[in-house]
Short mmCIF file of C-alpha atoms in Angstrom, two decimals:
data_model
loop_
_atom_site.label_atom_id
_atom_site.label_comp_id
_atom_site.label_asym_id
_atom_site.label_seq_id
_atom_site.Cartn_x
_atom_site.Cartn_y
_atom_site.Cartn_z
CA UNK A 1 55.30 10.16 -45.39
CA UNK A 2 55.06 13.19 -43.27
CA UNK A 3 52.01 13.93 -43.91
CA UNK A 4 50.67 11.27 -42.35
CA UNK A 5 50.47 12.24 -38.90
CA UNK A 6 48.97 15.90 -40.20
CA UNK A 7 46.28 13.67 -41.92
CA UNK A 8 45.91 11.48 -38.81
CA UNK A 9 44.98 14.60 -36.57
CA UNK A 10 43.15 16.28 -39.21
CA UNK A 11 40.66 12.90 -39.17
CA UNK A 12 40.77 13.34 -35.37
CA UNK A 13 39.65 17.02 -35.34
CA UNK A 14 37.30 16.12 -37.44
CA UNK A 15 35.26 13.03 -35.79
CA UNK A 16 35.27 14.90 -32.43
CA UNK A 17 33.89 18.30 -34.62
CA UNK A 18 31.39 15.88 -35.94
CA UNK A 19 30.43 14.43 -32.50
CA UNK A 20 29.97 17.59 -30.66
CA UNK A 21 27.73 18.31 -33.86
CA UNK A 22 26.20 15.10 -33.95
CA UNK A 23 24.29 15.37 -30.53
CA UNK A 24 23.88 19.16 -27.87
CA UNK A 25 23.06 18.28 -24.24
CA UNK A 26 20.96 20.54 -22.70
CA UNK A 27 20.32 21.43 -19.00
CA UNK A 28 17.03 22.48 -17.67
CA UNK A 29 18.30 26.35 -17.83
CA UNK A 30 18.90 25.86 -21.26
CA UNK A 31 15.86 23.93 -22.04
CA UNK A 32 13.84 26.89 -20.33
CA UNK A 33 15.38 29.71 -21.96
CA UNK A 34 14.70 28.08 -25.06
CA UNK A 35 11.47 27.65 -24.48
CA UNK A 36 10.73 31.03 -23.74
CA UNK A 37 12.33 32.50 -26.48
CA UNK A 38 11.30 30.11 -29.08
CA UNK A 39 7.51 28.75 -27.90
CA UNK A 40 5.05 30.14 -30.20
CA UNK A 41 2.26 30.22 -27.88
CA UNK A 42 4.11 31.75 -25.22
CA UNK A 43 5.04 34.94 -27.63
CA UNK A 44 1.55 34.85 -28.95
CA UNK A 45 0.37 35.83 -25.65
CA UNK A 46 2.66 38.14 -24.72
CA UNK A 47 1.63 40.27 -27.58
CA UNK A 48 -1.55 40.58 -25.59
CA UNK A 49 0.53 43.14 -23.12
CA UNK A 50 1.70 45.06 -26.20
CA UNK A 51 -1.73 45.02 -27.53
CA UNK A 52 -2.72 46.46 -24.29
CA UNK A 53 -0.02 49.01 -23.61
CA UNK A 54 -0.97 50.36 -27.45
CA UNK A 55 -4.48 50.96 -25.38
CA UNK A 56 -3.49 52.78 -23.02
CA UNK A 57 -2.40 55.62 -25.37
CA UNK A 58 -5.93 55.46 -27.33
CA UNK A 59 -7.34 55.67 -23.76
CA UNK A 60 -5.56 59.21 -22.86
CA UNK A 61 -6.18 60.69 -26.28
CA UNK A 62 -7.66 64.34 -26.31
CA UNK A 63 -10.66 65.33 -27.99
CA UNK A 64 -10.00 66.85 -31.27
CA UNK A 65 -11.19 70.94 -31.59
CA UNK A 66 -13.66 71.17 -34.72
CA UNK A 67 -13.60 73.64 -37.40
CA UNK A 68 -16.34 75.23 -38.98
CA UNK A 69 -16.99 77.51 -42.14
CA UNK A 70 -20.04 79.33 -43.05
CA UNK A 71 -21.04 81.37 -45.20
CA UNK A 72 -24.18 83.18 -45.96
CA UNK A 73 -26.10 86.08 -47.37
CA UNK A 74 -25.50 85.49 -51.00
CA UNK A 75 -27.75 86.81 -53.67
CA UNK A 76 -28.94 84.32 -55.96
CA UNK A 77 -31.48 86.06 -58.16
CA UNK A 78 -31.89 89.70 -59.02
CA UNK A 79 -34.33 91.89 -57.19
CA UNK A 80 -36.04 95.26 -58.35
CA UNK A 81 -33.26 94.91 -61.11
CA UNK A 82 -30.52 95.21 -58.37
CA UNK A 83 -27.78 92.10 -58.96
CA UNK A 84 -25.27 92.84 -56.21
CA UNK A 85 -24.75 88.60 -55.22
CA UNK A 86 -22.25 89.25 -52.56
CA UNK A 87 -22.77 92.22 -51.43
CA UNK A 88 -24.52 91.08 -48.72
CA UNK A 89 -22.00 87.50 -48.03
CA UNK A 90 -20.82 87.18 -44.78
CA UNK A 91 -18.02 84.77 -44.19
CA UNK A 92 -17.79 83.01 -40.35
CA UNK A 93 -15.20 80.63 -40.07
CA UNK A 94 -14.90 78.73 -35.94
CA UNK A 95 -13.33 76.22 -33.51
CA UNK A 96 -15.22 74.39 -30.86
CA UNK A 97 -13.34 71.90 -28.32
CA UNK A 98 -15.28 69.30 -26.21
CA UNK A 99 -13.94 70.00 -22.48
CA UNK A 100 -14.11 66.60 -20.55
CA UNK A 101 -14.68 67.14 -16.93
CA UNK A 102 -13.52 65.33 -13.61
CA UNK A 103 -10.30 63.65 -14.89
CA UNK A 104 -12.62 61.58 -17.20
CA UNK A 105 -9.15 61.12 -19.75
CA UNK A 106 -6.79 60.17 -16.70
CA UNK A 107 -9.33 57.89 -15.19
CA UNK A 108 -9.29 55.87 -18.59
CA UNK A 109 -5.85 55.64 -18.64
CA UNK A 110 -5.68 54.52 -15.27
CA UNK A 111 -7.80 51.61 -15.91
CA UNK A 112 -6.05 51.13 -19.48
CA UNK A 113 -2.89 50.96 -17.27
CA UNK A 114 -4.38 48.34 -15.02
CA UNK A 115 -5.51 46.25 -17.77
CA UNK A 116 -1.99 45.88 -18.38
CA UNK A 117 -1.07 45.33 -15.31
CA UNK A 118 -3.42 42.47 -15.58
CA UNK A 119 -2.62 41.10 -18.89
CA UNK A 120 1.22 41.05 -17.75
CA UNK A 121 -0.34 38.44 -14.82
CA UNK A 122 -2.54 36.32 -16.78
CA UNK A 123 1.32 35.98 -19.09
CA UNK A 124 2.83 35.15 -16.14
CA UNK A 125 -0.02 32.78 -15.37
CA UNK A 126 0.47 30.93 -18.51
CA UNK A 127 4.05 31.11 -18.41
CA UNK A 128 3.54 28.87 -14.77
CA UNK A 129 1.05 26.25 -16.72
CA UNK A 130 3.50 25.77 -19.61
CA UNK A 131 6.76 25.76 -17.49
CA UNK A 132 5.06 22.93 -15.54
CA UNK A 133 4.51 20.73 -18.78
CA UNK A 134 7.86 21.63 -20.24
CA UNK A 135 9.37 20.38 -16.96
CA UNK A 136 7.27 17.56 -17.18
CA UNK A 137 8.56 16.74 -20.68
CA UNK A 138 12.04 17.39 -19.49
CA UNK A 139 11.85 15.07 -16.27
CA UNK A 140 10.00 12.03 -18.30
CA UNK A 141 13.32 12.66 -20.58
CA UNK A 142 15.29 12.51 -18.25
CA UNK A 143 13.49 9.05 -16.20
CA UNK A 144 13.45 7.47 -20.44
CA UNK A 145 16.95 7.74 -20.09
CA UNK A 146 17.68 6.20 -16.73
CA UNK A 147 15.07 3.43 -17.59
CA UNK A 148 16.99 3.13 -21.08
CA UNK A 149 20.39 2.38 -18.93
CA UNK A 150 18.99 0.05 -16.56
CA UNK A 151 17.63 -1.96 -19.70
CA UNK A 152 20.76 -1.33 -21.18
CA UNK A 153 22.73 -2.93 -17.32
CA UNK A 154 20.30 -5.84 -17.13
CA UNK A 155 21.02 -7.29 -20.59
CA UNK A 156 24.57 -7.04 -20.14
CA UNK A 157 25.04 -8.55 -17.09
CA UNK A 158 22.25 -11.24 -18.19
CA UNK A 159 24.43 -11.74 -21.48
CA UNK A 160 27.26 -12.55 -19.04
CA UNK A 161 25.34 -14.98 -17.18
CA UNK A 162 24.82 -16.28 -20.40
CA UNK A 163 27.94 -17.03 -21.31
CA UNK A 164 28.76 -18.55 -18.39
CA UNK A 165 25.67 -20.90 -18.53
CA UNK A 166 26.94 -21.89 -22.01
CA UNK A 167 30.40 -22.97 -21.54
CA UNK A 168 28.43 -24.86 -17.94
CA UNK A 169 26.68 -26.59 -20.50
CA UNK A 170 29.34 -27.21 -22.69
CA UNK A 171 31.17 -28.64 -20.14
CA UNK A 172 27.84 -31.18 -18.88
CA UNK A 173 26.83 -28.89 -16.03
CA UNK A 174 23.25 -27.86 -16.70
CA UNK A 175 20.77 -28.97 -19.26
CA UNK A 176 19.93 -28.70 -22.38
CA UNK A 177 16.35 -27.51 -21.18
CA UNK A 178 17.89 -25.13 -18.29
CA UNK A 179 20.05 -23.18 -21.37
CA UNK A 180 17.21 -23.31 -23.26
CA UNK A 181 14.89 -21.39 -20.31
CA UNK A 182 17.61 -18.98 -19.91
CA UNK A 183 17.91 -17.53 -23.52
CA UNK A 184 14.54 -17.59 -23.53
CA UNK A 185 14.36 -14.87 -20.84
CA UNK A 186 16.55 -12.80 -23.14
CA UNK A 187 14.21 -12.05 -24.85
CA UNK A 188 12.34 -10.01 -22.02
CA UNK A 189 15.38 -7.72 -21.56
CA UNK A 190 15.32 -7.29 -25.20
CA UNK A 191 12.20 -6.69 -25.02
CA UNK A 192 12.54 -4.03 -22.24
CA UNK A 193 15.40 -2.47 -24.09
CA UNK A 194 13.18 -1.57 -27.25
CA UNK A 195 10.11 -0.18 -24.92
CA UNK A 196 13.16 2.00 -23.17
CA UNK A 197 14.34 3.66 -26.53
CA UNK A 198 10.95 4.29 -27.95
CA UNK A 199 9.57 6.37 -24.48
CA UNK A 200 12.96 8.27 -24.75
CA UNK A 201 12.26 8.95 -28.38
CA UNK A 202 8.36 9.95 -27.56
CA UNK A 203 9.64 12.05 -24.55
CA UNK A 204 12.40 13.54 -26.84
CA UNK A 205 9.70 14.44 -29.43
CA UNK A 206 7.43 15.84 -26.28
CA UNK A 207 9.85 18.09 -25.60
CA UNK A 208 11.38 19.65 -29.09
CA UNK A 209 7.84 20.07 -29.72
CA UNK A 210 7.30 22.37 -26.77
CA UNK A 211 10.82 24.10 -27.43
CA UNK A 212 9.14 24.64 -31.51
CA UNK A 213 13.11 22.73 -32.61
CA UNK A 214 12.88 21.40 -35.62
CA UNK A 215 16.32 19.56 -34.42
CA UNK A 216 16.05 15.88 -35.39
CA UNK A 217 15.64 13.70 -31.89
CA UNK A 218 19.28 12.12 -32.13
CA UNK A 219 20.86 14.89 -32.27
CA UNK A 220 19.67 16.03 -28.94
CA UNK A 221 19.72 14.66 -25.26
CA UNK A 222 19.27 16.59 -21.84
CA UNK A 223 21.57 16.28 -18.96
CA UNK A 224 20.12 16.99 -15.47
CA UNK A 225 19.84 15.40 -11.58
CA UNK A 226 18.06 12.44 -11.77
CA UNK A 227 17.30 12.27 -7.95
CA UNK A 228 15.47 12.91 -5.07
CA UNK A 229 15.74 15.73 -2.07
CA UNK A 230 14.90 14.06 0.82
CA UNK A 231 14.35 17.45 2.72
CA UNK A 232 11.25 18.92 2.37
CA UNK A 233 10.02 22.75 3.88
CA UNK A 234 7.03 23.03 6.52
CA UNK A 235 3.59 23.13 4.41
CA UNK A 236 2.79 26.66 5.71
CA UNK A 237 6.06 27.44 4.34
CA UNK A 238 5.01 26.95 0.46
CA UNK A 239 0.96 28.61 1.18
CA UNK A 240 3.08 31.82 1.94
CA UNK A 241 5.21 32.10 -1.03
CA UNK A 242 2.21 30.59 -3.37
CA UNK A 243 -0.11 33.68 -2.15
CA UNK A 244 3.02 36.29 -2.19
CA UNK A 245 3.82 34.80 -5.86
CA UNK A 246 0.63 33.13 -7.82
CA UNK A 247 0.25 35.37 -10.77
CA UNK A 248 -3.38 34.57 -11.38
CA UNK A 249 -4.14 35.32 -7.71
CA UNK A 250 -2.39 38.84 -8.81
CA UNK A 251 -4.15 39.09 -11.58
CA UNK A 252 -7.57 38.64 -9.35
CA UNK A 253 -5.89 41.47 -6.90
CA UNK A 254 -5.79 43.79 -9.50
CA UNK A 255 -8.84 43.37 -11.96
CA UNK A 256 -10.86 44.31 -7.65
CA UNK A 257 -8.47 47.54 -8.51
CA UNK A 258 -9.28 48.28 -11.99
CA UNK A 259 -12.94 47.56 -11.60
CA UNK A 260 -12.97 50.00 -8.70
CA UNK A 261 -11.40 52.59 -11.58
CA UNK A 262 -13.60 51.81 -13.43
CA UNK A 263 -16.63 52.56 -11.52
CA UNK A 264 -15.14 56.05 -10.77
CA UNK A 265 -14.96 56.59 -14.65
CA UNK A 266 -19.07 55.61 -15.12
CA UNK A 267 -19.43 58.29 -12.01
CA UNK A 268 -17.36 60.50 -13.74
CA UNK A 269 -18.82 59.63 -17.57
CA UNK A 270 -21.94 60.64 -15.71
CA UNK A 271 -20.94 64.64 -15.40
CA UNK A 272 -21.68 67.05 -18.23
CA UNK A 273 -19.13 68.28 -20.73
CA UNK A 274 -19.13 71.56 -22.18
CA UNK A 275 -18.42 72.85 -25.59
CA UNK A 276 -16.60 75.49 -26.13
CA UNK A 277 -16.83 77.85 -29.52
CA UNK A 278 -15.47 80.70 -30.85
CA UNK A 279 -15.96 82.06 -34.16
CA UNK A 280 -14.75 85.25 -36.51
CA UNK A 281 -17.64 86.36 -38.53
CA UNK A 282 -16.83 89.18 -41.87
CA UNK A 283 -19.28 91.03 -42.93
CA UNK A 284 -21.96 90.27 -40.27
CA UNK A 285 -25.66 91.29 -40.17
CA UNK A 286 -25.53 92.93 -36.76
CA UNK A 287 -27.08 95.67 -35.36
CA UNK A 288 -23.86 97.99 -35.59
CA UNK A 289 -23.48 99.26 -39.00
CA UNK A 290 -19.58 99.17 -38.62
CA UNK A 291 -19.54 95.65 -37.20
CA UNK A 292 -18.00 94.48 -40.62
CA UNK A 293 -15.35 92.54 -38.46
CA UNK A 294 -16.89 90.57 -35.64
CA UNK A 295 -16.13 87.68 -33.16
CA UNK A 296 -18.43 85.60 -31.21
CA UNK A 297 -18.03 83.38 -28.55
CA UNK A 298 -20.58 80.49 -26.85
CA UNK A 299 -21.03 77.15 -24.51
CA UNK A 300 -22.91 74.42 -24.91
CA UNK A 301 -23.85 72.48 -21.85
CA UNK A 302 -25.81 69.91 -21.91
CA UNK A 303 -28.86 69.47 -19.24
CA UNK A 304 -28.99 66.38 -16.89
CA UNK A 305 -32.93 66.10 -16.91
CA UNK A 306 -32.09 62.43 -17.23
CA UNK A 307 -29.14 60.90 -15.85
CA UNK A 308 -28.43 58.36 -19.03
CA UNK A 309 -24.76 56.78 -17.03
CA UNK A 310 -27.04 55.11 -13.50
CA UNK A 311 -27.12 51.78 -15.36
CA UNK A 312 -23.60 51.77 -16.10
CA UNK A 313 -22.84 53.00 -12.41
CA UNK A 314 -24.54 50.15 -11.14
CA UNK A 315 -22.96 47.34 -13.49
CA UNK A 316 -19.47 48.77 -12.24
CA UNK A 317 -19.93 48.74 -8.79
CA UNK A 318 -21.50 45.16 -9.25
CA UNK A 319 -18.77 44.22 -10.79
CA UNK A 320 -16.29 45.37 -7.66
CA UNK A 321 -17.90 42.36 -5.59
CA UNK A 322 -18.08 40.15 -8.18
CA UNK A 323 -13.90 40.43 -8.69
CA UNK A 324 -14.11 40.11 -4.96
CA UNK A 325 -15.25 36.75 -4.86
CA UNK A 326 -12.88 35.68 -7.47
CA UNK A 327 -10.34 36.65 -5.73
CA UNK A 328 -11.64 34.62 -2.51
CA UNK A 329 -12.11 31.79 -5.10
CA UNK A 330 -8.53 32.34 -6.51
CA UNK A 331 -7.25 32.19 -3.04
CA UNK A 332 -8.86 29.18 -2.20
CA UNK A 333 -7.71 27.13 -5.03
CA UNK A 334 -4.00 28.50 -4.90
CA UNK A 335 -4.25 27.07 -1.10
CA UNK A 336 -5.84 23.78 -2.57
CA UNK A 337 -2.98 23.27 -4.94
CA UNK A 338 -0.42 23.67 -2.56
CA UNK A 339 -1.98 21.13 -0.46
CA UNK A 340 -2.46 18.53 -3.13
CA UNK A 341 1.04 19.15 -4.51
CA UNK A 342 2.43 18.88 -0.81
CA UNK A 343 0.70 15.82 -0.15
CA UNK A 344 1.21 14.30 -3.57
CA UNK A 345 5.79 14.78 -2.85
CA UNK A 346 5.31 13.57 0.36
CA UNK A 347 3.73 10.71 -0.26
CA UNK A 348 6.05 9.84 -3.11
CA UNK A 349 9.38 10.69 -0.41
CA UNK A 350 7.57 8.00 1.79
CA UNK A 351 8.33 5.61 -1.10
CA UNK A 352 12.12 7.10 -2.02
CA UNK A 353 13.25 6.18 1.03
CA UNK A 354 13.32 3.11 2.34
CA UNK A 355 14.12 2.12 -0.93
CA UNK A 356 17.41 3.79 -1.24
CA UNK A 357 18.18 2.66 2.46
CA UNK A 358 17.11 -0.53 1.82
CA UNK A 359 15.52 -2.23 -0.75
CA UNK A 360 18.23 -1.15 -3.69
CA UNK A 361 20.78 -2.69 -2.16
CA UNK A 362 19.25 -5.53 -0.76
CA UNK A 363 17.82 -6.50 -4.20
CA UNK A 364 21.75 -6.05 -5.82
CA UNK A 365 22.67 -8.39 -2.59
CA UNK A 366 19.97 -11.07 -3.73
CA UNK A 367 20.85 -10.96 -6.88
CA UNK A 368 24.17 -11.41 -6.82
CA UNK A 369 24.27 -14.34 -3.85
CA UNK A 370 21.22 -16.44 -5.53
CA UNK A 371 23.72 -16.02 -9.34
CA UNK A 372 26.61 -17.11 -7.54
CA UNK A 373 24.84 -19.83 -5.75
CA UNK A 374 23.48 -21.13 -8.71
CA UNK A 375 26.35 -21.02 -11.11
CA UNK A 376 28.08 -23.04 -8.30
CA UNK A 377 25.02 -25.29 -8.39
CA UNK A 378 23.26 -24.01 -4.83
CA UNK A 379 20.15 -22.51 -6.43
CA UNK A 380 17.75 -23.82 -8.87
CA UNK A 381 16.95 -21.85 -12.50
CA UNK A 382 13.83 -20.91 -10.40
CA UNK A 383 15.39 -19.23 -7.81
CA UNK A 384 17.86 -17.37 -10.43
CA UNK A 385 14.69 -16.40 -12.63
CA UNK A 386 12.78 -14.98 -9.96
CA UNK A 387 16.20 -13.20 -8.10
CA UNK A 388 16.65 -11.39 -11.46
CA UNK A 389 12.64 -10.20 -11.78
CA UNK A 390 13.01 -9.19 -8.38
CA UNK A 391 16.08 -7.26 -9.10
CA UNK A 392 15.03 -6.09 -12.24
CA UNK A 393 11.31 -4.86 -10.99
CA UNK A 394 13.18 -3.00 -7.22
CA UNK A 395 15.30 -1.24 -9.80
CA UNK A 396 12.49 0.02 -12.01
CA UNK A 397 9.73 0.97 -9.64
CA UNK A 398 12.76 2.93 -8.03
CA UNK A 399 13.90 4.92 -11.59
CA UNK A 400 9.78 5.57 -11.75
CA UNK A 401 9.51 6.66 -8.17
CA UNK A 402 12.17 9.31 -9.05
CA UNK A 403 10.40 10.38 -11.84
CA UNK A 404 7.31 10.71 -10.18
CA UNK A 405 9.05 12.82 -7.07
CA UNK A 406 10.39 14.82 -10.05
CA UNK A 407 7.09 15.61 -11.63
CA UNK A 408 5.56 15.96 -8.08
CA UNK A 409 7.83 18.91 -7.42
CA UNK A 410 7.27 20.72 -10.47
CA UNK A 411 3.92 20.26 -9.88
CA UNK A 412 4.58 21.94 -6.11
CA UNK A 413 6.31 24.16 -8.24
CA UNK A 414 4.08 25.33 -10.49
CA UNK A 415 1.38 25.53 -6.58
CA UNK A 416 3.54 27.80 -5.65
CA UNK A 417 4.25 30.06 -8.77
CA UNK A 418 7.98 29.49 -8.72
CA UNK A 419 10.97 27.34 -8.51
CA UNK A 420 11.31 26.10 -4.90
CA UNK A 421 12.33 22.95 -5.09
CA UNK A 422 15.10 22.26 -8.06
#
């Protein structure tokens, strides 16, 4: 007998060990830090800065020294009947290096560099994009859910006024007809109810599929605010941080930079590089009869009859202006978003608020006086049908209204490059 109680709290441990397995609530942190580590297109791209860095070493190589051996003066068929074949052989083994000129190696690194510099901005740039659809997955989760509860309020407290209206009509205080109407609206809250769990399910899916989690969708749920700020910064406010932050409009900064580099490397591929050689030569066919040992030195510089680099010269310093005016371009839509982003929150705070000062409460007020007053017989079915759709559609449009000022401000957000508003 006393190991019952063990037993009993062994069974406890181990519903609440299966519960906290069954389902993991996740917060927006956690949602984003997944993301980042686990989205596949996300880590594709930021191989692209590896891919780049691994440049910039190829860019600062050296140029390797060659080596050359030659030989020479060998006999190959007898003469006068001497046969002496290598006699006469002379061995001449040298190095020559390629000497670049005007920093032509540290100019390609620099723009190698600022390639990088440019890759690790368009990253950031898609980073931005995909953080805005991610928190767009996560707020329609989180708007499924309060829609789900509201469905979830509205049948109960209709199932109650239900049961009410059957023991009235049990006792001969409404018709057969009026009961009949009223269970026949049930079946739009069931209705409503179904629609609510299959968006949360879709968003669910939305979002595991943007996190790459093969978890299965009941197992998970988010937690976050559901609500609205009803403060809101001056406009000018978000154009400053969106052109101090916007990665694209640093990556536009800084491809004007590299093709500026770049141009000084087609001025500098331009200039002439010299060879240098140097060679040991044994048994040479000089002029000095003891010269059996000799060494030998020369340059080879190449003539610039014809300057073969002007086209590329001119290509680079075309392309200087033509990052200029997608920078101006960049600028001008980063401006544009923050403006439609600002507009698009206010707009949707216009709506939030006289409906939380007003309109949520007024419709729980109607409902509840035109229920009582018809239980009570003051109020026809009519006037209880329509004070429930009225409830019912004030409560909804507000849940969606949220969720819209939600996805507004990540949309702001994503304007402006960064989280400003939570």
């Amino acid at each position: 007998m006393r190991r019952l109680p063990c037993l009993y709290c062994a069974l406890i441990l181990c519903s609440a060990y299966a519960r906290a397995q069954a389902q993991v609530s996740l917060t927006w942190e956690q949602v984003r830090n997944r993301f980042e580590a686990n989205n596949p297109t996300l880590l594709a791209d930021k191989l692209n800065i590896d891919e780049s860095r691994a440049q910039e070493i190829t860019a600062f190589l050296r140029p390797n020294p060659t080596f050359t051996l030659t030989a020479d003066g060998t006999q190959i068929a007898p003469d006068n009947g001497v046969w002496r074949p290598f006699a006469g052989t002379f061995e001449s083994p040298g190095i020559s290096y390629l000497q670049e000129r005007q920093h032509k190696r540290a100019l390609r690194r620099e723009s190698a560099q600022k390639a990088t510099l440019i890759a690790e901005s368009s990253h950031a740039d898609l980073d931005r994009t995909l953080l805005f659809t991610l928190r767009s997955a996560f707020v329609s989760t989180l708007q499924a859910k309060a829609v789900l509860q509201l469905a979830k309020d509205n049948l109960a407290y209709y199932d109650q006024v239900l049961e009410i209206s059957r023991s009235r009509f049990t006792a001969g205080d409404i018709a057969q007809i009026d009961l009949d109407r009223l269970e026949l609206q049930r079946v739009q809250y069931e209705s409503d109810l179904q629609a609510a769990e299959e968006n949360l399910e879709n968003a669910k899916i939305q979002l595991l599929t943007l996190l790459n989690d093969r978890t299965p969708i009941e197992r998970v749920d988010v937690s976050g605010l559901f609500d609205f700020n009803d403060q809101l910064l001056p406009r000018e406010e978000f154009r400053k941080i969106a052109l101090d932050t916007r990665p694209d409009l640093k990556a536009a900064v800084q491809a004007i930079d590299k093709s500026q580099t770049d141009h000084q490397l087609a001025v500098a591929n331009g200039s002439t590089d010299p060879t240098w050689s140097v060679w040991y030569t044994h048994n040479s066919s000089t002029n000095n009869p003891f010269g059996v040992n000799t060494l030998g030195v020369s340059v080879n510089f190449p003539l610039r009859i014809f300057d073969r680099n002007q086209g590329e010269k001119l290509r680079t310093q075309i392309d200087i202006t033509r990052n200029e005016r997608l920078r101006d371009a960049t600028e001008a839509q980063v401006l544009s978003d923050v403006d439609s982003g600002y507009a698009t929150l206010e707009s949707n705070l216009t709506l939030l608020r006289p409906y939380k000062a007003k309109y949520l409460q007024m419709s729980v007020r109607v409902r509840d006086t035109i229920t009582f007053s018809y239980q009570h017989g003051g109020a026809s079915l009519l006037d209880f049908l329509n004070a429930q759709a009225e409830y019912r559609g004030v409560q909804l449009n507000y849940v969606n209204l949220v969720g819209s000022y939600l996805t507004a401000a990540a949309q702001l957000n994503m304007a402006v490059g960064r989280e400003v508003i939570q």
